[in-house]
Structure formats: structure tokens, C-alpha cells
Coordinates of N, CA, C and O in Angstrom, one line a residue:
X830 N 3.6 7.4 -15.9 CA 4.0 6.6 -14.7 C 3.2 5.3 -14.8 O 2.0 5.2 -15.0
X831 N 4.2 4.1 -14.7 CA 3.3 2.5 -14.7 C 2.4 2.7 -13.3 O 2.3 3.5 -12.4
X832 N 1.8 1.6 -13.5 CA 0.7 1.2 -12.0 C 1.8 0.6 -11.4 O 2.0 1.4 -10.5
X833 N 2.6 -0.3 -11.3 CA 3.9 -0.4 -10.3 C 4.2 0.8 -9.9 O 3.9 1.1 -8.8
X834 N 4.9 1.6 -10.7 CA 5.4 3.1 -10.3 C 4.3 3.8 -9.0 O 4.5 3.9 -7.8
X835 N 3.0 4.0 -9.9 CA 2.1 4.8 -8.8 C 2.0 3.8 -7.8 O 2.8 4.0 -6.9
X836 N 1.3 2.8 -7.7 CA 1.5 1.9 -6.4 C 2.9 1.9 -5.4 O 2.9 1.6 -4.2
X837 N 4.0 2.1 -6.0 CA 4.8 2.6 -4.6 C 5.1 3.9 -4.1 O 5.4 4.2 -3.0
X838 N 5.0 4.8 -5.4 CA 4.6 6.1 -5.0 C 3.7 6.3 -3.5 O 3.8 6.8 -2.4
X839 N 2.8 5.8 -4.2 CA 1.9 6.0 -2.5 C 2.0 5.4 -1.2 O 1.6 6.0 -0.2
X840 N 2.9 3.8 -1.3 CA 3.0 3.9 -0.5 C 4.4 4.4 0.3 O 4.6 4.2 1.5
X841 N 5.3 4.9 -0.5 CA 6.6 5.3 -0.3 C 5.4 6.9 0.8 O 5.6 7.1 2.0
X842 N 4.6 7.6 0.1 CA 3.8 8.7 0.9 C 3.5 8.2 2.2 O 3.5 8.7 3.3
X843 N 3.0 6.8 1.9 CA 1.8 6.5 3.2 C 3.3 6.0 4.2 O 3.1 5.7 5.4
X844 N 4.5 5.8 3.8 CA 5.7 5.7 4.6 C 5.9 6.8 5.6 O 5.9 6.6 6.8
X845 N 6.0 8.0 5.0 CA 6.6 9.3 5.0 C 5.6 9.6 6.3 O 6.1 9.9 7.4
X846 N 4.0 9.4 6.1 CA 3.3 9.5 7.1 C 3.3 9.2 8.3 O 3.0 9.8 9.3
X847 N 3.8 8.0 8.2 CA 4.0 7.4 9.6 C 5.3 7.8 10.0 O 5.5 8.2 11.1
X848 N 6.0 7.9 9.3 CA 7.6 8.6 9.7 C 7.2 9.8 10.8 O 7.4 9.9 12.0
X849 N 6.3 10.9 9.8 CA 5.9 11.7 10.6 C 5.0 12.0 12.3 O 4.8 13.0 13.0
X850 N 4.6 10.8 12.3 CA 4.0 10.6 13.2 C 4.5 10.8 14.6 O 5.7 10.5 14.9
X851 N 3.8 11.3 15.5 CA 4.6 11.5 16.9 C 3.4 11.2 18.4 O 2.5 11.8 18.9
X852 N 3.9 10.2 18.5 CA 3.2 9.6 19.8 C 4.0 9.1 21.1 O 5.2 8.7 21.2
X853 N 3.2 9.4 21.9 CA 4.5 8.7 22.9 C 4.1 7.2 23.4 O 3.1 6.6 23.6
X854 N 5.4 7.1 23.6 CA 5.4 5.4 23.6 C 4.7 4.6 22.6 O 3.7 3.8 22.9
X855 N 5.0 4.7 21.7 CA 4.6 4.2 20.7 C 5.6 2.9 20.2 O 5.3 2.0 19.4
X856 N 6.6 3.0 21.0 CA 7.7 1.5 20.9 C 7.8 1.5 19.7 O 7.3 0.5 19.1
X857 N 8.3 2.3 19.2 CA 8.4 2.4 17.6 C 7.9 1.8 16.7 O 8.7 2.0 15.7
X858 N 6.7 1.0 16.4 CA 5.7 0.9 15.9 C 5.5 1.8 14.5 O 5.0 1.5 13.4
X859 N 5.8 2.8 14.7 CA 5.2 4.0 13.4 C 6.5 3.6 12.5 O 6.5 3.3 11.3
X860 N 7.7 3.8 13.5 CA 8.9 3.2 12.2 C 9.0 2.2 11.3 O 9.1 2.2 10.1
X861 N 8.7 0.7 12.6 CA 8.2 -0.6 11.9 C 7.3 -0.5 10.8 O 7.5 -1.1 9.8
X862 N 6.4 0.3 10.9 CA 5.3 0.5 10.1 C 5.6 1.0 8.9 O 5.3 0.3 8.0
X863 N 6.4 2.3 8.6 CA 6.8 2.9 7.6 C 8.7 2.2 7.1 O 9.5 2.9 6.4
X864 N 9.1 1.2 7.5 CA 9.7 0.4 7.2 C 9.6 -1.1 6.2 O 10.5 -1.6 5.5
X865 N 8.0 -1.4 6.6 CA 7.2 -2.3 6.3 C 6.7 -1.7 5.0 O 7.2 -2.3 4.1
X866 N 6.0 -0.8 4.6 CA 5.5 0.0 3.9 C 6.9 0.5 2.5 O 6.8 0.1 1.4
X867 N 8.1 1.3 3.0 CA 9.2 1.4 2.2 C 9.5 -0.5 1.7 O 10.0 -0.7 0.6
X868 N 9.4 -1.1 2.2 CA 9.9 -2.8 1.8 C 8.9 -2.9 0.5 O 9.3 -3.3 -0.6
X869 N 7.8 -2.5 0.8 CA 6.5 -3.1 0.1 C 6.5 -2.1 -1.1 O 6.2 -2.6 -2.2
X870 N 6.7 -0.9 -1.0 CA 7.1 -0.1 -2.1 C 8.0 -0.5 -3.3 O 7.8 -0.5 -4.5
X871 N 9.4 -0.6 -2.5 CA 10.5 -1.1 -3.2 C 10.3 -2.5 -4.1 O 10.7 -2.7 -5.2
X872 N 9.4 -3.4 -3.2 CA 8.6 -4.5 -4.0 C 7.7 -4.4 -5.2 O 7.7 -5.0 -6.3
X873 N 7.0 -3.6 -4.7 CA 5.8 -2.9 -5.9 C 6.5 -2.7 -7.4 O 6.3 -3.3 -8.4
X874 N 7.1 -1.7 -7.1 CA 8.3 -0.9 -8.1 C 9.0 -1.7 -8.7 O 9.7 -1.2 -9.6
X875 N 9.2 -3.0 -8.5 CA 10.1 -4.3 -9.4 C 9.0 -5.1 -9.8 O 9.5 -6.1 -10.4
X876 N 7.5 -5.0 -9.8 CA 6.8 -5.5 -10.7 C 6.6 -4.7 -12.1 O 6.8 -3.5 -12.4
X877 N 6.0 -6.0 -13.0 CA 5.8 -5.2 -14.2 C 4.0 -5.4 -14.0 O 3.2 -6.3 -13.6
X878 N 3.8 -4.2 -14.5 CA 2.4 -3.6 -14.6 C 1.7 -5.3 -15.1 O 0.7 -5.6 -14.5
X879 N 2.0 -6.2 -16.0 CA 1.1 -7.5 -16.2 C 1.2 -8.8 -14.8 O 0.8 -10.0 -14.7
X880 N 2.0 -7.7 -13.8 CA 1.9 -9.0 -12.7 C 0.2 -9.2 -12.7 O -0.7 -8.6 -13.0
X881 N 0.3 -10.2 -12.3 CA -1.4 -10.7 -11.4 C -1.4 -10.0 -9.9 O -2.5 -9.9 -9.4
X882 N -0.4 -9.6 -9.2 CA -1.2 -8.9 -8.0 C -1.4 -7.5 -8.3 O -2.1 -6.9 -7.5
X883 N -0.9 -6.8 -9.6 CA -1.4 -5.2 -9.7 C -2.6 -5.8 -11.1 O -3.7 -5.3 -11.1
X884 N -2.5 -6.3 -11.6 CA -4.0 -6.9 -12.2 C -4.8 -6.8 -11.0 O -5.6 -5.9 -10.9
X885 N -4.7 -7.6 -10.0 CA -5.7 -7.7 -9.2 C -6.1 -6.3 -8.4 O -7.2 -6.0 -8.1
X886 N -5.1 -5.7 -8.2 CA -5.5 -4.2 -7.5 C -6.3 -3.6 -8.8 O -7.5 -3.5 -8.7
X887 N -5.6 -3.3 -10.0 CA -6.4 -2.8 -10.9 C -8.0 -3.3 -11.5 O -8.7 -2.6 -12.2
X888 N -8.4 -4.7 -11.2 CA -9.2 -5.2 -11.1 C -10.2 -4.9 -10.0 O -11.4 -4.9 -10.4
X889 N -9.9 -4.5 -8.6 CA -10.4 -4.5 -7.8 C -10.6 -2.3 -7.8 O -10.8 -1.5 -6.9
X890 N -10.4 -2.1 -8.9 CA -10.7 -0.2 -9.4 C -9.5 0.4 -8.5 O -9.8 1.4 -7.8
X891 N -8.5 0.0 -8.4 CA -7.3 1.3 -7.9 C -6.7 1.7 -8.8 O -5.6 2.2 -8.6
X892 N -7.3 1.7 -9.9 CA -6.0 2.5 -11.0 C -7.7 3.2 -11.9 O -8.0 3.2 -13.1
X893 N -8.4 3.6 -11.0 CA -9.8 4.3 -11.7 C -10.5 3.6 -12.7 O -9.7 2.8 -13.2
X894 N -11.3 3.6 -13.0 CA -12.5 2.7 -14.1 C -11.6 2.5 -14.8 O -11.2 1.4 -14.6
X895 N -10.7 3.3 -16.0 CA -10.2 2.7 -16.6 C -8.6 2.1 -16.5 O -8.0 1.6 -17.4
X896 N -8.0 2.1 -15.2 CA -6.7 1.4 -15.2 C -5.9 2.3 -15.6 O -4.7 2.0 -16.0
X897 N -6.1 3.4 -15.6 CA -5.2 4.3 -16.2 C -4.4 5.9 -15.1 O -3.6 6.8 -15.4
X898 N -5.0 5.8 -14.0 CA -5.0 6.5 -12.9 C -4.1 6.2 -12.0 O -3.6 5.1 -11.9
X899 N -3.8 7.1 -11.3 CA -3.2 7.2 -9.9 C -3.4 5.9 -9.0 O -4.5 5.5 -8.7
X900 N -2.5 5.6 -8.8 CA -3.0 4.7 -7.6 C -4.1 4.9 -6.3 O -3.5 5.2 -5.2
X901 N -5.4 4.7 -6.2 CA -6.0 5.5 -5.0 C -6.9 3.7 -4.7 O -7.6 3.1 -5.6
X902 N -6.6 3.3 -3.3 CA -7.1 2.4 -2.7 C -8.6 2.6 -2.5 O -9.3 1.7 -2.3
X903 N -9.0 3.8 -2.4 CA -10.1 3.9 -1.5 C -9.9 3.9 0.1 O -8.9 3.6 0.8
X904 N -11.1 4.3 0.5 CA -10.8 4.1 2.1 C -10.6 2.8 3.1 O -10.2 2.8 4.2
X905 N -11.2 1.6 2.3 CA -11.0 0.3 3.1 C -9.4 0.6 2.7 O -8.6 0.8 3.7
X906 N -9.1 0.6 1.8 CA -7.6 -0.1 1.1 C -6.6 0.8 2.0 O -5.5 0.4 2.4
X907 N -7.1 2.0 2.2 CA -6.2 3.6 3.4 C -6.2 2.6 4.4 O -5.1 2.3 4.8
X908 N -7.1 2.1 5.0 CA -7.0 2.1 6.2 C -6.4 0.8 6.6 O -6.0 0.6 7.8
X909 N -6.5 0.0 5.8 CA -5.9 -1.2 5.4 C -4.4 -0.9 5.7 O -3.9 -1.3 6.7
X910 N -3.4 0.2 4.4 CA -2.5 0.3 4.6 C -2.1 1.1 6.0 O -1.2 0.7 6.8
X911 N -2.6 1.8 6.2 CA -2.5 2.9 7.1 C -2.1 2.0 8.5 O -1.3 2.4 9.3
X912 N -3.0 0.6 8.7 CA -2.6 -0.2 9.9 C -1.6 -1.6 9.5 O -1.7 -2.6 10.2
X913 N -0.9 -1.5 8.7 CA -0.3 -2.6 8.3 C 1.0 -1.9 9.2 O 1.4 -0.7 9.5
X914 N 1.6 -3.3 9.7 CA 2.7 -3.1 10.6 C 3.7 -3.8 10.1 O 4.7 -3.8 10.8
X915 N 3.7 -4.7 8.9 CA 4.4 -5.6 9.0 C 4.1 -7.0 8.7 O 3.2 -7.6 9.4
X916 N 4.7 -7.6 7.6 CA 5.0 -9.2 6.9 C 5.3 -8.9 5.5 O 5.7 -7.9 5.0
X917 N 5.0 -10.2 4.7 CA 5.6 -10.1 3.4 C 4.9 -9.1 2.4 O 3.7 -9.1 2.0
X918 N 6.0 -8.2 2.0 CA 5.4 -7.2 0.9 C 4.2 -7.4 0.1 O 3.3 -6.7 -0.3
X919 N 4.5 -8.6 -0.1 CA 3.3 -9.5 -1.3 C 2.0 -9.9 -0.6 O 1.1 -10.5 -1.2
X920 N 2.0 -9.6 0.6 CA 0.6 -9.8 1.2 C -0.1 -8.8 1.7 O -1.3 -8.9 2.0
X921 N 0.7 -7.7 2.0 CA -0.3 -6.8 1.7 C -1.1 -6.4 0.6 O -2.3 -6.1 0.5
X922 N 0.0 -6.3 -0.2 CA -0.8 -6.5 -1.9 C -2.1 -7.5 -2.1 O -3.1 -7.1 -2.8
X923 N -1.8 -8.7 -1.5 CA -2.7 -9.4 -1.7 C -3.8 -9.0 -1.3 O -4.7 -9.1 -2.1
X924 N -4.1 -8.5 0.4 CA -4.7 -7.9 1.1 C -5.5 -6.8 0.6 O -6.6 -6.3 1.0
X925 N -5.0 -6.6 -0.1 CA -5.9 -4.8 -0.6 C -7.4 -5.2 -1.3 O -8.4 -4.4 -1.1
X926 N -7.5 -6.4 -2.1 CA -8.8 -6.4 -2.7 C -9.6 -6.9 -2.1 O -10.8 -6.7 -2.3
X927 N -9.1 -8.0 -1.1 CA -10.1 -8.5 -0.3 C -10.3 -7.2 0.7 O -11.5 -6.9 0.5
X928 N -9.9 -6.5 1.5 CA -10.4 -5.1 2.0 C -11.6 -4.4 1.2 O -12.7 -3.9 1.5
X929 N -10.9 -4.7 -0.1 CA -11.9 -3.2 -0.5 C -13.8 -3.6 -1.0 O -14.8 -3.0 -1.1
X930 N -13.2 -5.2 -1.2 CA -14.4 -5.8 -2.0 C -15.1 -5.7 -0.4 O -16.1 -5.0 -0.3
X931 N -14.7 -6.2 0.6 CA -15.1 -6.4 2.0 C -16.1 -5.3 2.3 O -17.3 -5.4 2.7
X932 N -15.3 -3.9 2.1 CA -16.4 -2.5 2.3 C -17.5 -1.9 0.9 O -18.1 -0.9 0.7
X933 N -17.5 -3.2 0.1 CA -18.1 -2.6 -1.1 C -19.8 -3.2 -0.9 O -20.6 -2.9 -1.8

């Protein structure tokens, strides 16, 4: 699996999550959310692994010391996505290493 591949993998999961979610009155918020998230996936998955923004995630260790791993943000980068509601696919992306370097 490329690091594009795994990087929408998860977040196509961290979609499914919020899908699942059940709150009341939540003004649909968790949909937006896992709407935002499937956009950002579908985005991911049409890079090629030498983009500069999955360099930069894999620079900032989401593909494990050696770049060869699963996608795993860490917990800034979780919780980062986990509250993303929404804007351009490419900015969450961007978003992730400044998060993670932020809790490092």
C-alpha cells in the first residue's frame, strides 16, 4: 500500500467514526465532519507518494522512522483530525505537521 493509499485509508476510518457517532443535536456537524474527511481522503488517494505534502507528513514520522508504515498521526495529528469540520482537503494536510511538531 502507497503512503497516499494509507493516508486515506485512515482517514476514510476516521470518516466512518464520525458517521458513527450519535449525539443529540448535534446539527449535523459529525456528517459535515465525516464528509470533510471522505473529500480529504479522495484527495489524498490522487497524490503520488513524491507529493511535498505526504513528504511532509512523512517527514513530520507518520509513515514510522522509516517511511514505510501505516499511516499513524500520533495523537496531536488524531485529534487534529478527529476535530476537523471542514475547508480545503489540502489544508488539513497541511495542518497535520504543524500539530504534531506543536505537541512534540
Amino acid at each position: 500500500m502507497s503512503r497516499s493509499e494509507s493516508l486515506a485509508a485512515y482517514l476514510r476510518g476516521q470518516a466512518r467514526r464520525r458517521l458513527d457517532r450519535v449525539e443529540s443535536r448535534d446539527d449535523g456537524r459529525n456528517a459535515k465532519c465525516a464528509l470533510a474527511l471522505l473529500d480529504t481522503a479522495a484527495y489524498a488517494a490522487s497524490l503520488p507518494d513524491d507529493d511535498p505534502l505526504i513528504l511532509m507528513l512523512d517527514e513530520a514520522g507518520c509513515f514510522g522512522p522509516l517511511g514505510c508504515e501505516q499511516f499513524d498521526p500520533g495523537e496531536a495529528g488524531t485529534k487534529l483530525i478527529r476535530l476537523w469540520e471542514g475547508g480545503e482537503p489540502h489544508e488539513l494536510l497541511l495542518a497535520l505537521p504543524a500539530a504534531i511538531t506543536a505537541a512534540t
